[in-house]
């Protein structure tokens, strides 16, 4: 039971890291090649996304303490799936439409924050235990780094075949699967045997 819960939490963290890892190279290339933006203009757009991520993470952490990690993580998974899946469907169904990239970035940043914020608390309880937050955070960073590696690899491979929005479709599926699996995470205030 303990190992299964730990593996599920790790999957959630990898999924969140992969989402971030996929967005950064895809959008940087899109901004540079398709829109002709320079590095400063690209950086400003990512600054907004990062602010949305940080603000949503804080609020999601508060919500997790109040209503539980499962509910918040599932909400984040649905938000991510809507952002990534909506972008992919728009590109496929209305290819001539100009996609609103910056509002999408803000929504995606917030969705990733809501999706990933609960995972550190779970991991601290399950892998580290009370008072072992340093070990839990180190494990979080290690696992998140795996997602940051997987995201660009998968997105880059798909981007050779289709537009950047379509390259996000696998991550929409991953976020739904991961958030559905969140139901096996331990409840707030409990520790596994």
Short mmCIF file of N, CA and C in Angstrom, two decimals:
data_model
loop_
_atom_site.label_atom_id
_atom_site.label_comp_id
_atom_site.label_asym_id
_atom_site.label_seq_id
_atom_site.Cartn_x
_atom_site.Cartn_y
_atom_site.Cartn_z
N UNK A 1 0.82 -1.20 0.00
CA UNK A 1 0.00 0.00 0.00
C UNK A 1 0.86 1.26 0.00
N UNK A 2 1.88 1.28 0.89
CA UNK A 2 2.77 2.44 0.99
C UNK A 2 3.47 2.70 -0.34
N UNK A 3 4.01 1.64 -0.95
CA UNK A 3 4.74 1.82 -2.21
C UNK A 3 3.81 2.30 -3.32
N UNK A 4 2.59 1.79 -3.35
CA UNK A 4 1.64 2.21 -4.38
C UNK A 4 1.32 3.70 -4.23
N UNK A 5 1.08 4.15 -3.01
CA UNK A 5 0.78 5.56 -2.78
C UNK A 5 1.98 6.42 -3.18
N UNK A 6 3.18 5.99 -2.81
CA UNK A 6 4.37 6.76 -3.16
C UNK A 6 4.54 6.85 -4.68
N UNK A 7 4.33 5.74 -5.38
CA UNK A 7 4.45 5.75 -6.84
C UNK A 7 3.41 6.66 -7.48
N UNK A 8 2.21 6.70 -6.95
CA UNK A 8 1.17 7.57 -7.49
C UNK A 8 1.53 9.04 -7.29
N UNK A 9 2.03 9.38 -6.12
CA UNK A 9 2.44 10.76 -5.88
C UNK A 9 3.59 11.14 -6.81
N UNK A 10 4.51 10.22 -7.01
CA UNK A 10 5.63 10.47 -7.93
C UNK A 10 5.11 10.70 -9.35
N UNK A 11 4.11 9.94 -9.78
CA UNK A 11 3.53 10.13 -11.11
C UNK A 11 2.94 11.54 -11.24
N UNK A 12 2.25 12.00 -10.20
CA UNK A 12 1.67 13.34 -10.23
C UNK A 12 2.75 14.40 -10.37
N UNK A 13 3.84 14.24 -9.63
CA UNK A 13 4.93 15.22 -9.69
C UNK A 13 5.60 15.20 -11.06
N UNK A 14 5.82 14.01 -11.61
CA UNK A 14 6.41 13.90 -12.95
C UNK A 14 5.50 14.56 -13.99
N UNK A 15 4.19 14.33 -13.85
CA UNK A 15 3.24 14.93 -14.80
C UNK A 15 3.30 16.46 -14.76
N UNK A 16 3.36 17.02 -13.57
CA UNK A 16 3.46 18.48 -13.45
C UNK A 16 4.76 19.01 -14.02
N UNK A 17 5.88 18.34 -13.73
CA UNK A 17 7.16 18.75 -14.30
C UNK A 17 7.19 18.62 -15.80
N UNK A 18 6.57 17.56 -16.32
CA UNK A 18 6.53 17.36 -17.77
C UNK A 18 5.72 18.45 -18.45
N UNK A 19 4.65 18.89 -17.81
CA UNK A 19 3.83 19.96 -18.38
C UNK A 19 4.64 21.25 -18.51
N UNK A 20 5.35 21.60 -17.44
CA UNK A 20 6.20 22.79 -17.49
C UNK A 20 7.30 22.61 -18.52
N UNK A 21 7.92 21.43 -18.49
CA UNK A 21 9.02 21.16 -19.41
C UNK A 21 8.61 21.19 -20.87
N UNK A 22 7.37 20.85 -21.16
CA UNK A 22 6.88 20.87 -22.55
C UNK A 22 6.59 22.28 -23.02
N UNK A 23 6.02 23.09 -22.15
CA UNK A 23 5.61 24.44 -22.55
C UNK A 23 6.80 25.32 -22.91
N UNK A 24 7.83 25.28 -22.09
CA UNK A 24 8.92 26.24 -22.25
C UNK A 24 9.60 26.17 -23.62
N UNK A 25 10.06 25.02 -24.10
CA UNK A 25 10.71 25.03 -25.42
C UNK A 25 9.72 25.25 -26.57
N UNK A 26 8.52 24.68 -26.46
CA UNK A 26 7.55 24.84 -27.54
C UNK A 26 7.17 26.30 -27.74
N UNK A 27 6.85 26.98 -26.66
CA UNK A 27 6.43 28.37 -26.80
C UNK A 27 7.59 29.30 -27.13
N UNK A 28 8.77 29.01 -26.61
CA UNK A 28 9.92 29.84 -26.96
C UNK A 28 10.18 29.79 -28.46
N UNK A 29 10.13 28.60 -29.04
CA UNK A 29 10.31 28.47 -30.49
C UNK A 29 9.19 29.17 -31.25
N UNK A 30 7.96 29.00 -30.78
CA UNK A 30 6.82 29.64 -31.44
C UNK A 30 6.96 31.16 -31.41
N UNK A 31 7.30 31.72 -30.26
CA UNK A 31 7.46 33.16 -30.14
C UNK A 31 8.57 33.68 -31.04
N UNK A 32 9.65 32.91 -31.10
CA UNK A 32 10.79 33.34 -31.90
C UNK A 32 10.54 33.21 -33.40
N UNK A 33 10.11 32.04 -33.83
CA UNK A 33 9.98 31.78 -35.27
C UNK A 33 8.70 32.34 -35.86
N UNK A 34 7.57 32.05 -35.23
CA UNK A 34 6.29 32.45 -35.81
C UNK A 34 5.94 33.91 -35.54
N UNK A 35 6.37 34.43 -34.39
CA UNK A 35 5.97 35.79 -34.02
C UNK A 35 7.11 36.79 -34.09
N UNK A 36 8.35 36.31 -34.25
CA UNK A 36 9.50 37.20 -34.38
C UNK A 36 9.84 37.98 -33.13
N UNK A 37 9.51 37.46 -31.97
CA UNK A 37 9.81 38.16 -30.72
C UNK A 37 11.27 37.96 -30.33
N UNK A 38 11.84 38.97 -29.66
CA UNK A 38 13.21 38.82 -29.17
C UNK A 38 13.19 38.18 -27.78
N UNK A 39 14.37 37.93 -27.23
CA UNK A 39 14.46 37.20 -25.96
C UNK A 39 13.80 37.94 -24.81
N UNK A 40 13.90 39.27 -24.78
CA UNK A 40 13.27 40.04 -23.70
C UNK A 40 11.75 39.94 -23.78
N UNK A 41 11.20 40.02 -24.98
CA UNK A 41 9.75 39.92 -25.15
C UNK A 41 9.24 38.53 -24.77
N UNK A 42 10.03 37.52 -25.09
CA UNK A 42 9.67 36.15 -24.70
C UNK A 42 9.71 36.02 -23.18
N UNK A 43 10.76 36.58 -22.57
CA UNK A 43 10.91 36.52 -21.12
C UNK A 43 9.76 37.16 -20.38
N UNK A 44 9.26 38.29 -20.88
CA UNK A 44 8.13 38.98 -20.23
C UNK A 44 6.90 38.09 -20.24
N UNK A 45 6.67 37.37 -21.33
CA UNK A 45 5.51 36.48 -21.41
C UNK A 45 5.62 35.34 -20.41
N UNK A 46 6.82 34.79 -20.27
CA UNK A 46 7.01 33.73 -19.29
C UNK A 46 6.96 34.26 -17.86
N UNK A 47 7.30 35.52 -17.67
CA UNK A 47 7.19 36.12 -16.34
C UNK A 47 5.73 36.11 -15.87
N UNK A 48 4.82 36.43 -16.78
CA UNK A 48 3.40 36.39 -16.43
C UNK A 48 2.94 34.99 -16.09
N UNK A 49 3.40 34.02 -16.87
CA UNK A 49 3.03 32.63 -16.61
C UNK A 49 3.56 32.17 -15.25
N UNK A 50 4.79 32.56 -14.94
CA UNK A 50 5.39 32.19 -13.65
C UNK A 50 4.65 32.84 -12.49
N UNK A 51 4.22 34.09 -12.66
CA UNK A 51 3.45 34.76 -11.61
C UNK A 51 2.12 34.04 -11.38
N UNK A 52 1.47 33.63 -12.47
CA UNK A 52 0.20 32.89 -12.34
C UNK A 52 0.44 31.56 -11.64
N UNK A 53 1.53 30.89 -11.98
CA UNK A 53 1.89 29.62 -11.35
C UNK A 53 2.11 29.82 -9.84
N UNK A 54 2.90 30.84 -9.49
CA UNK A 54 3.20 31.07 -8.08
C UNK A 54 1.96 31.43 -7.26
N UNK A 55 1.13 32.32 -7.79
CA UNK A 55 -0.08 32.70 -7.08
C UNK A 55 -1.05 31.54 -6.92
N UNK A 56 -1.22 30.76 -7.99
CA UNK A 56 -2.13 29.61 -7.92
C UNK A 56 -1.59 28.54 -6.99
N UNK A 57 -0.27 28.36 -6.97
CA UNK A 57 0.34 27.37 -6.06
C UNK A 57 0.05 27.72 -4.61
N UNK A 58 0.20 29.00 -4.28
CA UNK A 58 -0.07 29.44 -2.91
C UNK A 58 -1.53 29.17 -2.52
N UNK A 59 -2.45 29.57 -3.39
CA UNK A 59 -3.86 29.37 -3.10
C UNK A 59 -4.22 27.88 -3.05
N UNK A 60 -3.61 27.09 -3.93
CA UNK A 60 -3.86 25.65 -3.94
C UNK A 60 -3.33 24.99 -2.68
N UNK A 61 -2.21 25.48 -2.18
CA UNK A 61 -1.70 24.96 -0.92
C UNK A 61 -2.65 25.23 0.24
N UNK A 62 -3.18 26.43 0.29
CA UNK A 62 -4.17 26.76 1.32
C UNK A 62 -5.42 25.90 1.17
N UNK A 63 -5.87 25.73 -0.08
CA UNK A 63 -7.06 24.91 -0.34
C UNK A 63 -6.82 23.46 0.03
N UNK A 64 -5.60 22.96 -0.21
CA UNK A 64 -5.27 21.57 0.14
C UNK A 64 -5.36 21.34 1.64
N UNK A 65 -4.87 22.31 2.40
CA UNK A 65 -4.95 22.18 3.86
C UNK A 65 -6.40 22.18 4.34
N UNK A 66 -7.23 22.89 3.62
CA UNK A 66 -8.63 23.01 4.06
C UNK A 66 -9.52 21.88 3.54
N UNK A 67 -9.39 21.55 2.24
CA UNK A 67 -10.31 20.59 1.62
C UNK A 67 -9.65 19.29 1.17
N UNK A 68 -8.36 19.19 1.33
CA UNK A 68 -7.68 17.95 0.99
C UNK A 68 -6.97 18.00 -0.36
N UNK A 69 -5.87 17.28 -0.42
CA UNK A 69 -5.03 17.30 -1.61
C UNK A 69 -5.70 16.66 -2.82
N UNK A 70 -6.48 15.62 -2.59
CA UNK A 70 -7.09 14.91 -3.71
C UNK A 70 -7.99 15.83 -4.52
N UNK A 71 -8.87 16.56 -3.84
CA UNK A 71 -9.79 17.46 -4.52
C UNK A 71 -9.04 18.54 -5.30
N UNK A 72 -8.04 19.13 -4.67
CA UNK A 72 -7.30 20.21 -5.31
C UNK A 72 -6.49 19.69 -6.50
N UNK A 73 -5.86 18.55 -6.33
CA UNK A 73 -5.08 17.97 -7.42
C UNK A 73 -5.97 17.59 -8.60
N UNK A 74 -7.11 17.03 -8.31
CA UNK A 74 -8.04 16.69 -9.39
C UNK A 74 -8.53 17.94 -10.12
N UNK A 75 -8.80 18.99 -9.38
CA UNK A 75 -9.20 20.25 -10.02
C UNK A 75 -8.08 20.75 -10.93
N UNK A 76 -6.84 20.68 -10.45
CA UNK A 76 -5.71 21.08 -11.27
C UNK A 76 -5.55 20.21 -12.50
N UNK A 77 -5.79 18.91 -12.35
CA UNK A 77 -5.71 18.01 -13.50
C UNK A 77 -6.74 18.34 -14.57
N UNK A 78 -7.96 18.67 -14.13
CA UNK A 78 -9.00 19.06 -15.08
C UNK A 78 -8.62 20.39 -15.75
N UNK A 79 -8.10 21.33 -14.96
CA UNK A 79 -7.67 22.60 -15.53
C UNK A 79 -6.58 22.39 -16.58
N UNK A 80 -5.61 21.54 -16.25
CA UNK A 80 -4.52 21.26 -17.20
C UNK A 80 -5.05 20.61 -18.46
N UNK A 81 -5.93 19.64 -18.30
CA UNK A 81 -6.49 18.96 -19.47
C UNK A 81 -7.27 19.92 -20.35
N UNK A 82 -8.02 20.84 -19.73
CA UNK A 82 -8.75 21.84 -20.51
C UNK A 82 -7.80 22.77 -21.25
N UNK A 83 -6.73 23.20 -20.57
CA UNK A 83 -5.77 24.09 -21.22
C UNK A 83 -5.05 23.39 -22.37
N UNK A 84 -4.47 22.23 -22.09
CA UNK A 84 -3.68 21.54 -23.10
C UNK A 84 -4.56 20.91 -24.17
N UNK A 85 -5.62 20.26 -23.76
CA UNK A 85 -6.53 19.65 -24.72
C UNK A 85 -7.25 20.69 -25.55
N UNK A 86 -7.65 21.79 -24.92
CA UNK A 86 -8.32 22.86 -25.66
C UNK A 86 -7.41 23.47 -26.71
N UNK A 87 -6.14 23.66 -26.37
CA UNK A 87 -5.18 24.20 -27.34
C UNK A 87 -5.02 23.24 -28.52
N UNK A 88 -4.89 21.95 -28.23
CA UNK A 88 -4.71 20.96 -29.30
C UNK A 88 -5.94 20.88 -30.19
N UNK A 89 -7.13 20.86 -29.58
CA UNK A 89 -8.36 20.78 -30.38
C UNK A 89 -8.57 22.02 -31.23
N UNK A 90 -8.25 23.19 -30.68
CA UNK A 90 -8.38 24.42 -31.45
C UNK A 90 -7.48 24.38 -32.68
N UNK A 91 -6.25 23.91 -32.49
CA UNK A 91 -5.31 23.84 -33.62
C UNK A 91 -5.79 22.85 -34.67
N UNK A 92 -6.42 21.76 -34.23
CA UNK A 92 -6.88 20.75 -35.18
C UNK A 92 -8.18 21.15 -35.88
N UNK A 93 -9.11 21.73 -35.13
CA UNK A 93 -10.43 22.03 -35.68
C UNK A 93 -10.51 23.39 -36.36
N UNK A 94 -9.68 24.32 -35.92
CA UNK A 94 -9.72 25.67 -36.51
C UNK A 94 -8.29 26.15 -36.76
N UNK A 95 -7.56 25.51 -37.69
CA UNK A 95 -6.15 25.83 -37.88
C UNK A 95 -5.88 27.27 -38.30
N UNK A 96 -6.85 27.94 -38.92
CA UNK A 96 -6.64 29.32 -39.37
C UNK A 96 -6.85 30.32 -38.24
N UNK A 97 -7.40 29.87 -37.12
CA UNK A 97 -7.69 30.77 -36.00
C UNK A 97 -6.40 31.23 -35.32
N UNK A 98 -6.34 32.48 -34.94
CA UNK A 98 -5.20 32.98 -34.19
C UNK A 98 -5.40 32.60 -32.72
N UNK A 99 -4.49 31.80 -32.22
CA UNK A 99 -4.64 31.28 -30.85
C UNK A 99 -4.19 32.34 -29.85
N UNK A 100 -4.98 32.61 -28.80
CA UNK A 100 -4.62 33.61 -27.79
C UNK A 100 -3.55 33.07 -26.83
N UNK A 101 -2.30 33.19 -27.22
CA UNK A 101 -1.21 32.51 -26.50
C UNK A 101 -1.02 33.05 -25.08
N UNK A 102 -0.96 34.35 -24.91
CA UNK A 102 -0.65 34.90 -23.58
C UNK A 102 -1.74 34.58 -22.55
N UNK A 103 -3.03 34.77 -22.84
CA UNK A 103 -4.04 34.34 -21.86
C UNK A 103 -3.95 32.84 -21.59
N UNK A 104 -3.64 32.07 -22.62
CA UNK A 104 -3.49 30.63 -22.43
C UNK A 104 -2.34 30.33 -21.48
N UNK A 105 -1.23 31.05 -21.64
CA UNK A 105 -0.08 30.84 -20.75
C UNK A 105 -0.44 31.11 -19.30
N UNK A 106 -1.21 32.18 -19.06
CA UNK A 106 -1.62 32.50 -17.69
C UNK A 106 -2.49 31.38 -17.12
N UNK A 107 -3.42 30.89 -17.92
CA UNK A 107 -4.29 29.80 -17.46
C UNK A 107 -3.49 28.53 -17.23
N UNK A 108 -2.57 28.21 -18.15
CA UNK A 108 -1.76 26.99 -18.00
C UNK A 108 -0.85 27.08 -16.78
N UNK A 109 -0.26 28.25 -16.54
CA UNK A 109 0.58 28.43 -15.35
C UNK A 109 -0.21 28.21 -14.08
N UNK A 110 -1.42 28.77 -14.02
CA UNK A 110 -2.27 28.58 -12.85
C UNK A 110 -2.66 27.11 -12.69
N UNK A 111 -2.99 26.45 -13.80
CA UNK A 111 -3.38 25.04 -13.74
C UNK A 111 -2.26 24.17 -13.22
N UNK A 112 -1.04 24.42 -13.68
CA UNK A 112 0.10 23.62 -13.22
C UNK A 112 0.33 23.86 -11.72
N UNK A 113 0.16 25.10 -11.28
CA UNK A 113 0.30 25.40 -9.86
C UNK A 113 -0.72 24.66 -9.01
N UNK A 114 -1.97 24.65 -9.45
CA UNK A 114 -3.02 23.94 -8.70
C UNK A 114 -2.76 22.44 -8.71
N UNK A 115 -2.30 21.93 -9.83
CA UNK A 115 -2.06 20.50 -9.98
C UNK A 115 -0.90 20.02 -9.11
N UNK A 116 0.18 20.80 -9.04
CA UNK A 116 1.39 20.32 -8.36
C UNK A 116 1.49 20.73 -6.89
N UNK A 117 0.84 21.81 -6.47
CA UNK A 117 1.00 22.29 -5.09
C UNK A 117 0.69 21.23 -4.04
N UNK A 118 -0.36 20.43 -4.19
CA UNK A 118 -0.66 19.44 -3.15
C UNK A 118 0.37 18.32 -3.02
N UNK A 119 1.15 18.09 -4.07
CA UNK A 119 2.02 16.91 -4.07
C UNK A 119 3.15 16.97 -3.05
N UNK A 120 3.65 18.14 -2.75
CA UNK A 120 4.76 18.21 -1.80
C UNK A 120 4.31 17.83 -0.39
N UNK A 121 3.09 18.24 -0.02
CA UNK A 121 2.56 17.84 1.29
C UNK A 121 2.38 16.34 1.40
N UNK A 122 1.85 15.72 0.34
CA UNK A 122 1.70 14.26 0.34
C UNK A 122 3.04 13.59 0.47
N UNK A 123 3.98 14.06 -0.33
CA UNK A 123 5.29 13.43 -0.34
C UNK A 123 5.97 13.56 1.01
N UNK A 124 5.84 14.72 1.65
CA UNK A 124 6.43 14.92 2.97
C UNK A 124 5.88 13.92 3.97
N UNK A 125 4.58 13.66 3.90
CA UNK A 125 3.95 12.73 4.84
C UNK A 125 4.30 11.29 4.53
N UNK A 126 4.29 10.94 3.25
CA UNK A 126 4.45 9.54 2.86
C UNK A 126 5.91 9.11 2.85
N UNK A 127 6.77 9.91 2.23
CA UNK A 127 8.17 9.51 2.07
C UNK A 127 9.06 10.00 3.19
N UNK A 128 8.77 11.19 3.69
CA UNK A 128 9.66 11.76 4.70
C UNK A 128 9.17 11.56 6.11
N UNK A 129 7.88 11.71 6.33
CA UNK A 129 7.33 11.65 7.68
C UNK A 129 7.48 12.99 8.37
N UNK A 130 6.85 13.15 9.51
CA UNK A 130 6.91 14.40 10.25
C UNK A 130 8.35 14.78 10.56
N UNK A 131 8.68 16.03 10.28
CA UNK A 131 10.00 16.53 10.62
C UNK A 131 11.08 16.19 9.61
N UNK A 132 10.76 15.45 8.55
CA UNK A 132 11.77 15.09 7.55
C UNK A 132 11.47 15.80 6.23
N UNK A 133 11.23 17.08 6.32
CA UNK A 133 10.82 17.84 5.15
C UNK A 133 11.97 18.03 4.16
N UNK A 134 13.20 18.10 4.65
CA UNK A 134 14.34 18.25 3.75
C UNK A 134 14.47 17.06 2.81
N UNK A 135 14.31 15.85 3.36
CA UNK A 135 14.40 14.64 2.53
C UNK A 135 13.25 14.60 1.53
N UNK A 136 12.06 14.98 1.97
CA UNK A 136 10.90 14.97 1.07
C UNK A 136 11.08 15.99 -0.05
N UNK A 137 11.58 17.16 0.28
CA UNK A 137 11.77 18.19 -0.73
C UNK A 137 12.85 17.79 -1.73
N UNK A 138 13.91 17.13 -1.23
CA UNK A 138 14.95 16.64 -2.13
C UNK A 138 14.39 15.60 -3.10
N UNK A 139 13.55 14.71 -2.59
CA UNK A 139 12.92 13.71 -3.46
C UNK A 139 11.98 14.38 -4.46
N UNK A 140 11.24 15.39 -4.00
CA UNK A 140 10.36 16.14 -4.90
C UNK A 140 11.16 16.74 -6.05
N UNK A 141 12.27 17.39 -5.73
CA UNK A 141 13.09 18.01 -6.78
C UNK A 141 13.65 16.97 -7.75
N UNK A 142 14.06 15.83 -7.23
CA UNK A 142 14.58 14.77 -8.08
C UNK A 142 13.51 14.28 -9.05
N UNK A 143 12.33 14.00 -8.52
CA UNK A 143 11.24 13.47 -9.35
C UNK A 143 10.73 14.54 -10.32
N UNK A 144 10.62 15.78 -9.87
CA UNK A 144 10.19 16.87 -10.75
C UNK A 144 11.17 17.04 -11.91
N UNK A 145 12.46 16.85 -11.63
CA UNK A 145 13.47 16.96 -12.68
C UNK A 145 13.27 15.91 -13.76
N UNK A 146 12.80 14.74 -13.38
CA UNK A 146 12.50 13.71 -14.38
C UNK A 146 11.41 14.22 -15.33
N UNK A 147 10.38 14.84 -14.77
CA UNK A 147 9.33 15.43 -15.60
C UNK A 147 9.86 16.52 -16.49
N UNK A 148 10.78 17.34 -15.96
CA UNK A 148 11.36 18.42 -16.76
C UNK A 148 12.22 17.89 -17.91
N UNK A 149 12.69 16.66 -17.79
CA UNK A 149 13.44 16.02 -18.88
C UNK A 149 12.47 15.38 -19.87
N UNK A 150 11.48 14.67 -19.37
CA UNK A 150 10.53 13.95 -20.23
C UNK A 150 9.68 14.92 -21.06
N UNK A 151 9.24 16.01 -20.46
CA UNK A 151 8.36 16.96 -21.15
C UNK A 151 8.91 17.47 -22.48
N UNK A 152 10.11 18.05 -22.48
CA UNK A 152 10.64 18.55 -23.75
C UNK A 152 10.92 17.44 -24.76
N UNK A 153 11.31 16.26 -24.29
CA UNK A 153 11.57 15.16 -25.22
C UNK A 153 10.30 14.74 -25.95
N UNK A 154 9.23 14.54 -25.20
CA UNK A 154 7.96 14.13 -25.82
C UNK A 154 7.39 15.25 -26.68
N UNK A 155 7.35 16.47 -26.13
CA UNK A 155 6.78 17.59 -26.88
C UNK A 155 7.59 17.87 -28.14
N UNK A 156 8.91 17.79 -28.04
CA UNK A 156 9.76 18.03 -29.21
C UNK A 156 9.53 17.01 -30.29
N UNK A 157 9.36 15.75 -29.90
CA UNK A 157 9.13 14.69 -30.88
C UNK A 157 7.79 14.89 -31.58
N UNK A 158 6.74 15.27 -30.83
CA UNK A 158 5.43 15.49 -31.43
C UNK A 158 5.42 16.78 -32.26
N UNK A 159 6.18 17.78 -31.82
CA UNK A 159 6.19 19.07 -32.51
C UNK A 159 6.75 18.96 -33.93
N UNK A 160 7.55 17.94 -34.20
CA UNK A 160 8.03 17.73 -35.57
C UNK A 160 6.89 17.37 -36.51
N UNK A 161 5.82 16.84 -35.94
CA UNK A 161 4.70 16.37 -36.75
C UNK A 161 3.56 17.38 -36.85
N UNK A 162 3.46 18.28 -35.89
CA UNK A 162 2.29 19.17 -35.85
C UNK A 162 2.64 20.47 -35.14
N UNK A 163 1.69 21.37 -35.07
CA UNK A 163 1.86 22.66 -34.39
C UNK A 163 2.11 22.46 -32.89
N UNK A 164 2.62 23.53 -32.25
CA UNK A 164 2.96 23.43 -30.83
C UNK A 164 1.75 23.08 -29.98
N UNK A 165 0.59 23.57 -30.36
CA UNK A 165 -0.61 23.28 -29.57
C UNK A 165 -0.91 21.79 -29.57
N UNK A 166 -0.75 21.15 -30.72
CA UNK A 166 -1.02 19.71 -30.83
C UNK A 166 0.02 18.91 -30.04
N UNK A 167 1.23 19.43 -29.97
CA UNK A 167 2.28 18.75 -29.21
C UNK A 167 1.97 18.68 -27.72
N UNK A 168 1.01 19.47 -27.25
CA UNK A 168 0.62 19.45 -25.84
C UNK A 168 -0.44 18.39 -25.53
N UNK A 169 -1.04 17.80 -26.57
CA UNK A 169 -2.12 16.83 -26.36
C UNK A 169 -1.73 15.66 -25.46
N UNK A 170 -0.52 15.06 -25.60
CA UNK A 170 -0.18 13.96 -24.69
C UNK A 170 -0.19 14.36 -23.22
N UNK A 171 0.10 15.63 -22.95
CA UNK A 171 0.14 16.08 -21.57
C UNK A 171 -1.26 16.33 -21.02
N UNK A 172 -2.21 16.60 -21.89
CA UNK A 172 -3.61 16.68 -21.46
C UNK A 172 -4.06 15.32 -20.97
N UNK A 173 -3.71 14.28 -21.72
CA UNK A 173 -4.07 12.91 -21.33
C UNK A 173 -3.36 12.53 -20.04
N UNK A 174 -2.07 12.84 -19.95
CA UNK A 174 -1.30 12.51 -18.75
C UNK A 174 -1.87 13.19 -17.51
N UNK A 175 -2.28 14.44 -17.63
CA UNK A 175 -2.81 15.15 -16.46
C UNK A 175 -4.13 14.55 -15.99
N UNK A 176 -4.97 14.11 -16.92
CA UNK A 176 -6.23 13.47 -16.53
C UNK A 176 -5.97 12.14 -15.84
N UNK A 177 -5.10 11.32 -16.43
CA UNK A 177 -4.78 10.02 -15.83
C UNK A 177 -4.19 10.20 -14.44
N UNK A 178 -3.25 11.12 -14.31
CA UNK A 178 -2.60 11.34 -13.01
C UNK A 178 -3.58 11.85 -11.97
N UNK A 179 -4.45 12.78 -12.36
CA UNK A 179 -5.39 13.31 -11.37
C UNK A 179 -6.45 12.30 -10.97
N UNK A 180 -6.83 11.42 -11.88
CA UNK A 180 -7.76 10.35 -11.52
C UNK A 180 -7.11 9.38 -10.53
N UNK A 181 -5.81 9.16 -10.71
CA UNK A 181 -5.10 8.25 -9.81
C UNK A 181 -4.88 8.87 -8.43
N UNK A 182 -5.07 10.17 -8.32
CA UNK A 182 -4.86 10.84 -7.03
C UNK A 182 -5.78 10.34 -5.94
N UNK A 183 -6.82 9.64 -6.30
CA UNK A 183 -7.76 9.17 -5.27
C UNK A 183 -7.11 8.19 -4.29
N UNK A 184 -5.96 7.62 -4.67
CA UNK A 184 -5.28 6.69 -3.77
C UNK A 184 -4.31 7.39 -2.83
N UNK A 185 -4.21 8.70 -2.92
CA UNK A 185 -3.30 9.42 -2.04
C UNK A 185 -3.87 9.43 -0.62
N UNK A 186 -3.00 9.48 0.39
CA UNK A 186 -3.49 9.49 1.77
C UNK A 186 -4.25 10.77 2.09
N UNK A 187 -5.22 10.65 2.94
CA UNK A 187 -6.01 11.81 3.35
C UNK A 187 -5.17 12.76 4.20
N UNK A 188 -5.63 13.98 4.31
CA UNK A 188 -4.92 14.98 5.11
C UNK A 188 -4.80 14.51 6.54
N UNK A 189 -3.59 14.67 7.11
CA UNK A 189 -3.39 14.31 8.50
C UNK A 189 -3.16 12.85 8.76
N UNK A 190 -3.04 12.01 7.73
CA UNK A 190 -2.82 10.59 7.94
C UNK A 190 -1.44 10.21 7.45
N UNK A 191 -0.93 9.13 7.98
CA UNK A 191 0.33 8.58 7.50
C UNK A 191 0.08 7.12 7.16
N UNK A 192 0.72 6.63 6.09
CA UNK A 192 0.53 5.24 5.72
C UNK A 192 1.22 4.32 6.70
N UNK A 193 0.82 3.05 6.76
CA UNK A 193 1.45 2.12 7.69
C UNK A 193 2.87 1.82 7.27
#
